[in-house]
PDB file of C-alpha atoms and ligand atoms in Angstrom:
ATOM      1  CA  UNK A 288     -60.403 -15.730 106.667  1.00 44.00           C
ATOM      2  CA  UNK A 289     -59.231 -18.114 103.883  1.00 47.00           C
ATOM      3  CA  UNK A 290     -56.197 -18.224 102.009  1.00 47.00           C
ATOM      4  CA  UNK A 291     -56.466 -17.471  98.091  1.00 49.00           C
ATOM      5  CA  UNK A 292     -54.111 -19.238  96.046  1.00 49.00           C
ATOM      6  CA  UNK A 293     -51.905 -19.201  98.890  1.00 47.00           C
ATOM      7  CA  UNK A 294     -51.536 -16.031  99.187  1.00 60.00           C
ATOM      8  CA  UNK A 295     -52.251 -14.273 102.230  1.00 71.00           C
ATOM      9  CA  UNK A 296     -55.089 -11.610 101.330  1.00 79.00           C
ATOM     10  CA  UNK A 297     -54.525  -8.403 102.277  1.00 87.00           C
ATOM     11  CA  UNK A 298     -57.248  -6.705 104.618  1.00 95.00           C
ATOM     12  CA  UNK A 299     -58.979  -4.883 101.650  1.00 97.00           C
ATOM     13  CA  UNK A 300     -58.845  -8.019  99.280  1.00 97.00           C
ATOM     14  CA  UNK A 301     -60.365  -9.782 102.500  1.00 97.00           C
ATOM     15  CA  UNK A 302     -63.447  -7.023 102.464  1.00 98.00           C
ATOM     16  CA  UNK A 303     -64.300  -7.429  98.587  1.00 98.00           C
ATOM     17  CA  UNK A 304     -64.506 -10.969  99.055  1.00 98.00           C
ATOM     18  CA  UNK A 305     -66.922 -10.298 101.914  1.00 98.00           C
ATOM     19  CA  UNK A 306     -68.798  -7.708  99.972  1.00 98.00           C
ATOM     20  CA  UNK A 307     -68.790 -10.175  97.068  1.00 98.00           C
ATOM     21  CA  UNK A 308     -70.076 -12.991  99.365  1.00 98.00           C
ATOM     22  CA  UNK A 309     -72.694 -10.876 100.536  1.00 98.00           C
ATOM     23  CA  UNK A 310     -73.651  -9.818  96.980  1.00 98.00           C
ATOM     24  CA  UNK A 311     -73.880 -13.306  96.047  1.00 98.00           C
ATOM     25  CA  UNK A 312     -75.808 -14.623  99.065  1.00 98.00           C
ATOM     26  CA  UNK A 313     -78.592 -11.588  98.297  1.00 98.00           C
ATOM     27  CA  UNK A 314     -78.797 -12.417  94.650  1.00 98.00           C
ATOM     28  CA  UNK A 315     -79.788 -15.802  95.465  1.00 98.00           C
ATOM     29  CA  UNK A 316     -82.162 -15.090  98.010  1.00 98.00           C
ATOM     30  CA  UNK A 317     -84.352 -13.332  95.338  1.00 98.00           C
ATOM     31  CA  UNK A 318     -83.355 -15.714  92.765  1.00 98.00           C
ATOM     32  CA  UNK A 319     -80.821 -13.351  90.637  1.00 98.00           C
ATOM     33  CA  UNK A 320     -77.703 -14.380  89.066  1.00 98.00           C
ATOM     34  CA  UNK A 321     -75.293 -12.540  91.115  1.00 97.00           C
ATOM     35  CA  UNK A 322     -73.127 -11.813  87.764  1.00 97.00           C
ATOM     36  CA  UNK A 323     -75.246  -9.204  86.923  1.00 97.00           C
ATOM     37  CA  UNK A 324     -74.470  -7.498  89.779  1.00 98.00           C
ATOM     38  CA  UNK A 325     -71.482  -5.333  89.180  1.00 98.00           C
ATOM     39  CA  UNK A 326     -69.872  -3.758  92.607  1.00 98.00           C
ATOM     40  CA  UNK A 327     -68.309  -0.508  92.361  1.00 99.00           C
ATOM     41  CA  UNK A 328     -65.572   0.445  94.665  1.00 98.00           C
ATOM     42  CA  UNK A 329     -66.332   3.911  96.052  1.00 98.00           C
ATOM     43  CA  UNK A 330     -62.680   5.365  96.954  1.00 98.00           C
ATOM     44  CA  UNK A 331     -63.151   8.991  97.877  1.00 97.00           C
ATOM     45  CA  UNK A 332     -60.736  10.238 100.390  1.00 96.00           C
ATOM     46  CA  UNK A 333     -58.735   6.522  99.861  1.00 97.00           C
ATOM     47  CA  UNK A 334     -55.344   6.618  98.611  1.00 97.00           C
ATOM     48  CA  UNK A 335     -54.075   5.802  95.591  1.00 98.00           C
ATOM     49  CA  UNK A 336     -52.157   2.910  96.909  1.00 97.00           C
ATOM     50  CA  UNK A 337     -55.311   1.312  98.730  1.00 98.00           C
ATOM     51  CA  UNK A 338     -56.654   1.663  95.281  1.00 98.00           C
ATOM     52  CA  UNK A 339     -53.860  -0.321  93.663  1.00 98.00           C
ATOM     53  CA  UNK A 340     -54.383  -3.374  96.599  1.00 98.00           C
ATOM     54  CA  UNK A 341     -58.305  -3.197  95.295  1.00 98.00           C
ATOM     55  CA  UNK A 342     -57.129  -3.614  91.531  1.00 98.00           C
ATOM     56  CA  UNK A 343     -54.220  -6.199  92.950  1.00 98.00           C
ATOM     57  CA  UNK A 344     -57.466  -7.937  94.166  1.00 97.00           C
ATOM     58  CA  UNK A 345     -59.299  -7.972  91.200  1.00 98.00           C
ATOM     59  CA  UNK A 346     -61.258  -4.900  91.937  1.00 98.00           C
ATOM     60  CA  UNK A 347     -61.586  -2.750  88.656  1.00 98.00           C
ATOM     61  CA  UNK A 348     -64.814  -0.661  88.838  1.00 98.00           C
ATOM     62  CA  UNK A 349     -63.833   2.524  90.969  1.00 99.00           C
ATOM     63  CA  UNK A 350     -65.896   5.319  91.846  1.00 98.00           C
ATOM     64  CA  UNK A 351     -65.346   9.134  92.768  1.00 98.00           C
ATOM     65  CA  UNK A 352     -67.179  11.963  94.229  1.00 98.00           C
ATOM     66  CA  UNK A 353     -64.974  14.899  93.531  1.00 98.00           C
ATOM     67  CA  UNK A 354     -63.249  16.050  90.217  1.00 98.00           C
ATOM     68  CA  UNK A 355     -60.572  17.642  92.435  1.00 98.00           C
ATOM     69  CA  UNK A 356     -59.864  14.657  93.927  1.00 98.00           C
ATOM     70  CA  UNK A 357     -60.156  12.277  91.804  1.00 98.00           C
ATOM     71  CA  UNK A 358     -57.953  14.002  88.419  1.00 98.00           C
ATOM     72  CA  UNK A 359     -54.579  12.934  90.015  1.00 98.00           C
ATOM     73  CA  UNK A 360     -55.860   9.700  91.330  1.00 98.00           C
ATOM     74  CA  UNK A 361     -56.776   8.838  87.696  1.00 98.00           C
ATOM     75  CA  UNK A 362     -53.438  10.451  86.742  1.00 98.00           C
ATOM     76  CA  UNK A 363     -51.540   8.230  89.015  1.00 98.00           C
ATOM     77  CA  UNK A 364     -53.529   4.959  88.393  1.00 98.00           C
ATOM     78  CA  UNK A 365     -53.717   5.397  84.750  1.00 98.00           C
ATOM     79  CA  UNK A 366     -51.057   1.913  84.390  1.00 98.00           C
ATOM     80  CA  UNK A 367     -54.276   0.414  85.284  1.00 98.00           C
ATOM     81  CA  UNK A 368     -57.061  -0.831  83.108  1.00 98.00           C
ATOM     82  CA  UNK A 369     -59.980   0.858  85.915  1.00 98.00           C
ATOM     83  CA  UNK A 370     -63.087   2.121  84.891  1.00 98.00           C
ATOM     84  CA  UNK A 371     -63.789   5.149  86.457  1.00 99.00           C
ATOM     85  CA  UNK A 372     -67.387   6.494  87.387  1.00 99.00           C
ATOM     86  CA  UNK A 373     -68.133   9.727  88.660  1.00 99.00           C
ATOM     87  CA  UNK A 374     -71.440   9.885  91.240  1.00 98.00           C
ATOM     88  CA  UNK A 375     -70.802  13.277  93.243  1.00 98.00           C
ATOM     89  CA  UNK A 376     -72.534  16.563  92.811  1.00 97.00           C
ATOM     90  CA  UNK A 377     -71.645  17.766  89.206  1.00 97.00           C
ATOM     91  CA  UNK A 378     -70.902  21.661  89.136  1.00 97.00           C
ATOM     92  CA  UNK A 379     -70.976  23.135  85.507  1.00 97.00           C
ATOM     93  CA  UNK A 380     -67.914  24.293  85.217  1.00 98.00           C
ATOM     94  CA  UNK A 381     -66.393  20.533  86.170  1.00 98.00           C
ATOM     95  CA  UNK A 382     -68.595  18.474  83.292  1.00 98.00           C
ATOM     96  CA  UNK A 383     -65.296  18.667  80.742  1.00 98.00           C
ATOM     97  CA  UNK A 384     -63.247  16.440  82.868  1.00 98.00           C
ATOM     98  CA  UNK A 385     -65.717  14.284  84.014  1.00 99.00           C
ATOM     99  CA  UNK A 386     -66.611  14.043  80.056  1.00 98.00           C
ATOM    100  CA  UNK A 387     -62.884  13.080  79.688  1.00 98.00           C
ATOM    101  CA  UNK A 388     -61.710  10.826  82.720  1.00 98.00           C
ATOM    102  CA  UNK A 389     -64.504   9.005  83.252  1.00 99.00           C
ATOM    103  CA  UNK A 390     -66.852   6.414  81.636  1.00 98.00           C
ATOM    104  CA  UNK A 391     -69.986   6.254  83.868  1.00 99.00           C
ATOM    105  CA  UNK A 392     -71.830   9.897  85.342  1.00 99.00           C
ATOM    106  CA  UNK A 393     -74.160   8.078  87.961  1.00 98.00           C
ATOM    107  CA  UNK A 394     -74.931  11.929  89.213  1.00 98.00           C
ATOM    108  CA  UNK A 395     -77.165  13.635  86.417  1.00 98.00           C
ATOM    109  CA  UNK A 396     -80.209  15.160  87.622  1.00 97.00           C
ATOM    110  CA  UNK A 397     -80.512  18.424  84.965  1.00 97.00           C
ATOM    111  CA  UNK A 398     -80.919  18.387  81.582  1.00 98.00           C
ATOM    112  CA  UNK A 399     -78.268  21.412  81.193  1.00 98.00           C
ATOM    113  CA  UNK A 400     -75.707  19.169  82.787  1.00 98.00           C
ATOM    114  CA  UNK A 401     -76.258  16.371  80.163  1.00 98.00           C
ATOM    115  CA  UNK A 402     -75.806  18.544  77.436  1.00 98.00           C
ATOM    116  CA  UNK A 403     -72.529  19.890  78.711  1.00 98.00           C
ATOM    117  CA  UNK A 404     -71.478  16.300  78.770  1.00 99.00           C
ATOM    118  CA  UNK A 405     -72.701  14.989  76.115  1.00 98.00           C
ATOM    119  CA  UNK A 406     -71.126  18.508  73.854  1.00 98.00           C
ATOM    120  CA  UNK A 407     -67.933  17.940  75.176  1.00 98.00           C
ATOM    121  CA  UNK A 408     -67.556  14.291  75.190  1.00 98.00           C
ATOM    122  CA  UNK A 409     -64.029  13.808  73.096  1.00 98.00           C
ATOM    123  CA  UNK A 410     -64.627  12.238  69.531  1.00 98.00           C
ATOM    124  CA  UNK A 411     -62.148   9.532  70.173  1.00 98.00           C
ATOM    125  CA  UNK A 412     -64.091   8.291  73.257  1.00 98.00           C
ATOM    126  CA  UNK A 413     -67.368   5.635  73.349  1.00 98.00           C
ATOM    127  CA  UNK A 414     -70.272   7.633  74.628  1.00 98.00           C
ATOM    128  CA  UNK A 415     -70.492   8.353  78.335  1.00 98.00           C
ATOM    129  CA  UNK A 416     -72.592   6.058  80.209  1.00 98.00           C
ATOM    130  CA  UNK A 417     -75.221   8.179  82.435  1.00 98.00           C
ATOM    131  CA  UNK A 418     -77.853   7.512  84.967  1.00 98.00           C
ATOM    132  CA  UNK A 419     -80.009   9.892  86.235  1.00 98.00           C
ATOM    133  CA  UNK A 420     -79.825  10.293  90.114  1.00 98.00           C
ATOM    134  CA  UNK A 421     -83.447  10.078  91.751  1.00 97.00           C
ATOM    135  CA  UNK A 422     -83.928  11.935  94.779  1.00 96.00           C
ATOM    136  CA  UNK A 423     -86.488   9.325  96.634  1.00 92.00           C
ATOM    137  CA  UNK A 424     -86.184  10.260 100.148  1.00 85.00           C
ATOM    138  CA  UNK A 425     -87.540  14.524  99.506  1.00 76.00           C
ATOM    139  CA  UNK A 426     -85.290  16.162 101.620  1.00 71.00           C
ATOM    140  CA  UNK A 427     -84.676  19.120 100.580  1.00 65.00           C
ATOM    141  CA  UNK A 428     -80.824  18.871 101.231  1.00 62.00           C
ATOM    142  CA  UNK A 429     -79.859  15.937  99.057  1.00 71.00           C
ATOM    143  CA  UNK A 430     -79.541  15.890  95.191  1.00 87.00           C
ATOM    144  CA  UNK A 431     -81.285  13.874  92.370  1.00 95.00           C
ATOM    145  CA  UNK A 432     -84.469  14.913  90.885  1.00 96.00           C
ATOM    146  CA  UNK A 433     -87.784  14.080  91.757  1.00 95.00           C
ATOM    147  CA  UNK A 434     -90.052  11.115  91.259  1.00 94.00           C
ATOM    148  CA  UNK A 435     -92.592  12.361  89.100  1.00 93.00           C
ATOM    149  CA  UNK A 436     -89.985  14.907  86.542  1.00 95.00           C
ATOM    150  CA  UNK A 437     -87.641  11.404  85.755  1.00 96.00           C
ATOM    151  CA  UNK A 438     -89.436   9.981  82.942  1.00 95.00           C
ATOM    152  CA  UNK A 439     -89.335  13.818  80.678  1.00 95.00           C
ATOM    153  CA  UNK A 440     -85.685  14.246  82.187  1.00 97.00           C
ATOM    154  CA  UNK A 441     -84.912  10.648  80.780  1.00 97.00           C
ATOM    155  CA  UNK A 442     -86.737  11.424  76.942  1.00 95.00           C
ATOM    156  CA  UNK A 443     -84.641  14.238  76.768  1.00 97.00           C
ATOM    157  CA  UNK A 444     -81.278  12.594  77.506  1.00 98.00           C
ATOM    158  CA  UNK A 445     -81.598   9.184  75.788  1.00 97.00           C
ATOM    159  CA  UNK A 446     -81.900  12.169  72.684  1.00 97.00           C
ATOM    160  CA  UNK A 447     -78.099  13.456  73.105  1.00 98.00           C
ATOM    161  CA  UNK A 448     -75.674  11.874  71.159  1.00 98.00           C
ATOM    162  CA  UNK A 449     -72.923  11.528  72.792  1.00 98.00           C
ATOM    163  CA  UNK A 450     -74.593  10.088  76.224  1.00 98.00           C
ATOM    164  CA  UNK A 451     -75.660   6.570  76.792  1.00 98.00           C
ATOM    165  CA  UNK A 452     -78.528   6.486  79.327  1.00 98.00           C
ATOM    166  CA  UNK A 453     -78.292   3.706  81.138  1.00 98.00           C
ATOM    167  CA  UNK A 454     -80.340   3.680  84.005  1.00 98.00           C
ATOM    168  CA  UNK A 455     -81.295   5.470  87.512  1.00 98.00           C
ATOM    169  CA  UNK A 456     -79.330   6.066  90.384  1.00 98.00           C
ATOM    170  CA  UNK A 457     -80.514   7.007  94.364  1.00 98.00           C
ATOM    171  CA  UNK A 458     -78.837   7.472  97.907  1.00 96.00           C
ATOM    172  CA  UNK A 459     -82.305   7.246 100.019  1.00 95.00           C
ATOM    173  CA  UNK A 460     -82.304   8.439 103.607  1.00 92.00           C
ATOM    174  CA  UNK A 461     -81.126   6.374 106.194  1.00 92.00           C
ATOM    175  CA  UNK A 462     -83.212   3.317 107.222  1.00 94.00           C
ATOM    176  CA  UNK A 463     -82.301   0.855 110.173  1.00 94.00           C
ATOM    177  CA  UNK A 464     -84.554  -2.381 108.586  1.00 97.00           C
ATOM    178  CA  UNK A 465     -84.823  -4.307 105.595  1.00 98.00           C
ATOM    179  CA  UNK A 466     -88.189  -3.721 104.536  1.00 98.00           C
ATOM    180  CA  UNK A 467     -88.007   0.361 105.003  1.00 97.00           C
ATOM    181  CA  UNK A 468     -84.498  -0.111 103.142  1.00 98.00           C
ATOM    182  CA  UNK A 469     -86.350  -1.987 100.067  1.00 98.00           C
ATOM    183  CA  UNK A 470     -88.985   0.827  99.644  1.00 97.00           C
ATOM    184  CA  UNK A 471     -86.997   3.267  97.504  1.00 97.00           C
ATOM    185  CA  UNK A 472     -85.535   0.510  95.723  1.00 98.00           C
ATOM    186  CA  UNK A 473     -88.938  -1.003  94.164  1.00 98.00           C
ATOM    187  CA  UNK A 474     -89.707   2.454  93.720  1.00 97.00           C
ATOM    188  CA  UNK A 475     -86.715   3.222  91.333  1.00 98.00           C
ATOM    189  CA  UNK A 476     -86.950  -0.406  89.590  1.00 98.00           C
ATOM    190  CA  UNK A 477     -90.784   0.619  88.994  1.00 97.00           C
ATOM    191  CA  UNK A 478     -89.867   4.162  87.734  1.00 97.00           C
ATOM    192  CA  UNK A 479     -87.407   2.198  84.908  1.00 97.00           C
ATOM    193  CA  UNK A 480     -89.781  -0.299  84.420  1.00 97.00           C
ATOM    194  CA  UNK A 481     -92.257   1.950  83.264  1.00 95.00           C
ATOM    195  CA  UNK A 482     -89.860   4.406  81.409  1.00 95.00           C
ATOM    196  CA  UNK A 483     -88.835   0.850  79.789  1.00 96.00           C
ATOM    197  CA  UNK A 484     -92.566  -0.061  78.666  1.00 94.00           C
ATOM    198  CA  UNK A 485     -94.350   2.472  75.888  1.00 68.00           C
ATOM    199  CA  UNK A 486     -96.184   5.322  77.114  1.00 68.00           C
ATOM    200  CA  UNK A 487    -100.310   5.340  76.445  1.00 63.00           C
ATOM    201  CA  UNK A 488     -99.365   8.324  73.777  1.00 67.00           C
ATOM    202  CA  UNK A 489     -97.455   6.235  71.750  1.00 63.00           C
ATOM    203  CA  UNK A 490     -93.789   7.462  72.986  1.00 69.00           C
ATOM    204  CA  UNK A 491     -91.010   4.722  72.326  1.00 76.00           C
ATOM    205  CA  UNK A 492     -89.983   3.020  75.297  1.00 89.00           C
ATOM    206  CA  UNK A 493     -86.407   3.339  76.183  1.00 95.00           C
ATOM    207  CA  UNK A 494     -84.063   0.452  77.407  1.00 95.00           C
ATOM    208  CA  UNK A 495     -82.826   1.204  80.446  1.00 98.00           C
ATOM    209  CA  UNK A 496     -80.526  -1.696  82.011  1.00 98.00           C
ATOM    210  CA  UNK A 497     -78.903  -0.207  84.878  1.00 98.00           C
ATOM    211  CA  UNK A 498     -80.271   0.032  88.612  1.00 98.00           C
ATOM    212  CA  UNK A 499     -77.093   1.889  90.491  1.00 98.00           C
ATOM    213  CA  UNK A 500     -78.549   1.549  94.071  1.00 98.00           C
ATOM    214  CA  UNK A 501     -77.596  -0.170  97.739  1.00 98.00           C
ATOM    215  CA  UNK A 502     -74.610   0.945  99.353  1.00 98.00           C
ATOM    216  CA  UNK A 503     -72.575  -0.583 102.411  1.00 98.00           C
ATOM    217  CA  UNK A 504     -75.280  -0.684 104.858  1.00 97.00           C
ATOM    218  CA  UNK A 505     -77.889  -1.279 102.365  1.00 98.00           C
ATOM    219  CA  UNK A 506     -76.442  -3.619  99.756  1.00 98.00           C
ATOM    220  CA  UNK A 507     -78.737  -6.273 100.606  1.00 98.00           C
ATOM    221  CA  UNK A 508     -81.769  -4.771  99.903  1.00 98.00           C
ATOM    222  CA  UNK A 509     -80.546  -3.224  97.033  1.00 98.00           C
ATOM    223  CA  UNK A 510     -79.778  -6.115  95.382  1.00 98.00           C
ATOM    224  CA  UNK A 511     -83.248  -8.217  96.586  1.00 98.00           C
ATOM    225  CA  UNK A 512     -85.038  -4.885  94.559  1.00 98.00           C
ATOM    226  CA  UNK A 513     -82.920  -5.318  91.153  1.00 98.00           C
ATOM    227  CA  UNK A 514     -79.689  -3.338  92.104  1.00 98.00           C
ATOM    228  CA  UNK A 515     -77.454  -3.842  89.011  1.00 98.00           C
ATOM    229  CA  UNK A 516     -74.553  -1.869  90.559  1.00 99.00           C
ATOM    230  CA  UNK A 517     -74.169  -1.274  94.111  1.00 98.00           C
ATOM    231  CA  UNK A 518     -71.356   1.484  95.519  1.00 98.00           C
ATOM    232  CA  UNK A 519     -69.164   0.273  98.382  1.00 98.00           C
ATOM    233  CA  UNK A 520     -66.794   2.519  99.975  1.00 98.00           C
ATOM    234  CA  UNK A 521     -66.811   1.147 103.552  1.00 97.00           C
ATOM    235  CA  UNK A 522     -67.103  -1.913 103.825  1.00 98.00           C
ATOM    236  CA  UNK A 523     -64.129  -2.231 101.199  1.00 98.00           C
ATOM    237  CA  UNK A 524     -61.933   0.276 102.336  1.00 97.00           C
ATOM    238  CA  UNK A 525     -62.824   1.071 106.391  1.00 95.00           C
ATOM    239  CA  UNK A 526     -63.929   3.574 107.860  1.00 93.00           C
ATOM    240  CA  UNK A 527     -63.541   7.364 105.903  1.00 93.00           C
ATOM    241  CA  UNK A 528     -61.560   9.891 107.511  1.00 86.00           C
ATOM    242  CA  UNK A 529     -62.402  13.686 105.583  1.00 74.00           C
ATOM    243  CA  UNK A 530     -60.097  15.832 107.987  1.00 59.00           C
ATOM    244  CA  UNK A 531     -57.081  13.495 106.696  1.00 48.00           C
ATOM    245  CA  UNK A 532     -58.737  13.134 103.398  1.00 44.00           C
ATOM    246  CA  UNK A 533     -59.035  14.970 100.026  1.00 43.00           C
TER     247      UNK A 533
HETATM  248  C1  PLP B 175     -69.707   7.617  99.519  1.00 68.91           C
HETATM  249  C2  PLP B 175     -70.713   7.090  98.595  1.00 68.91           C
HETATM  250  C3  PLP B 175     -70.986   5.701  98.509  1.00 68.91           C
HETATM  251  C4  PLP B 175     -70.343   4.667  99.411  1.00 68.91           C
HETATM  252  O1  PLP B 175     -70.898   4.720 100.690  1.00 68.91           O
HETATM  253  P1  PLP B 175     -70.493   3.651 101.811  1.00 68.91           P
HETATM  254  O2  PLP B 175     -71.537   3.813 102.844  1.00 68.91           O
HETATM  255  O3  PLP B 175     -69.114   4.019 102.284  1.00 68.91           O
HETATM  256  O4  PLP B 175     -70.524   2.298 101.187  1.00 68.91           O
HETATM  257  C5  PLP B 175     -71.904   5.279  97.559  1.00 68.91           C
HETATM  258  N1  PLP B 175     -72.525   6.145  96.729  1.00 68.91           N
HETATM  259  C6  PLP B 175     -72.298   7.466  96.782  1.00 68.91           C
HETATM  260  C7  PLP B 175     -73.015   8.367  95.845  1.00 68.91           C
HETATM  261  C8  PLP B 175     -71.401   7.980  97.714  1.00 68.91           C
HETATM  262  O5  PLP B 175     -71.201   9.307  97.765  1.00 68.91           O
END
């Protein structure tokens, strides 16, 4: 691996340059500028210290799955100018600290949920940023809401005031090629196309900007379907261990 300013990288500033690499390389493979692709660093069950060699890095963009986990995490980083984005499973009775700590909620898929956050947003902060999590794969098991109910869902949120919607989120089941892989993709960057473009009964069209798809294994595709922020936990921070872990 090369040297960077002649300083030997460490081997998590070694895997965001890789992961930024391979960002890069997709975006011009369908003819994107890769600065509109924003990578989020996924560090649930990573310590805080593997956090601050991320951030040493350059890495600022961190993302959390767990209020529990991630309150003294934020606690202990808070030196640090990190954005924080939440994108696990949001229980009711956790939507005032995620209103609080973070700026981005990747995870809404209720309605009920986004007026909890929106209500108890504090005054002093900028709205929260939210994207509504598609469930694209239709098992039964996984979160996000379905295809057809995202356009309503979105009407209703883009109306709260103290929410920014900003796009859709999905995790899709797991798919070994590229071309099964893109399939979810172009069908979330087709949903927020059309929730983009007016509606035949005259609705205003809302602008959406954010595509929060591809993950380690599937960054590529993620980003050749519009991907405007892809989550990376593994292949920046190795392999997760959740018997050691939070
Ligand atoms: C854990 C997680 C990721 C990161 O997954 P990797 O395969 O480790 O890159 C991305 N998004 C969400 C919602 C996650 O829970």
């Amino acid at each position: 691996m090369s040297r960077n300013n002649n300083l030997i990288m460490t081997a998590i500033a070694q895997n965001l340059q890789a992961v930024q690499n391979a960002i890069a390389q997709a975006a011009r493979t369908a003819g994107r500028d890769p600065q509109k692709i924003k990578l989020l660093a996924v560090s649930k069950t990573f310590s805080v210290a593997a956090i601050r060699e991320a951030y040493q890095a350059g890495q600022r963009l961190f993302g959390e799955n767990y209020v529990q986990e991630a309150l003294p995490k934020i606690e202990a980083l808070s030196d640090l100018s990190i954005q924080w984005h939440f994108i696990g499973p949001i229980q009711s009775n956790k939507t005032r600290a995620i209103a609080k700590f973070f700026s981005w909620v990747h995870s809404v898929d209720n309605l009920k949920i986004a007026e909890r956050l929106s209500a108890q947003r504090p005054d002093n902060l900028p709205p929260l940023n939210v994207c509504i999590q598609i469930n694209t794969s239709g098992e039964l098991s996984k979160s996000g809401i379905h295809m057809g109910q995202v356009a309503e869902l979105a009407r209703a949120i883009a109306q709260l005031p103290r929410i920014k919607l900003r796009g859709l989120m999905t995790i899709p089941a797991f798919a070994a090629s590229l071309e099964m892989q893109r399939i979810p993709f172009s069908q979330l960057r087709e949903i927020k196309d059309s929730i983009n473009t007016l509606s035949p009964c005259g609705a205003q069209g809302l602008a959406l900007d954010t595509l929060s798809m591809g993950m380690t294994h599937d960054l590529h595709a993620a980003v050749l379907e519009g991907s405007t922020i892809v989550r990376v936990g593994t292949g920046i921070f190795g392999e997760r261990n959740y018997f050691e872990g939070a």
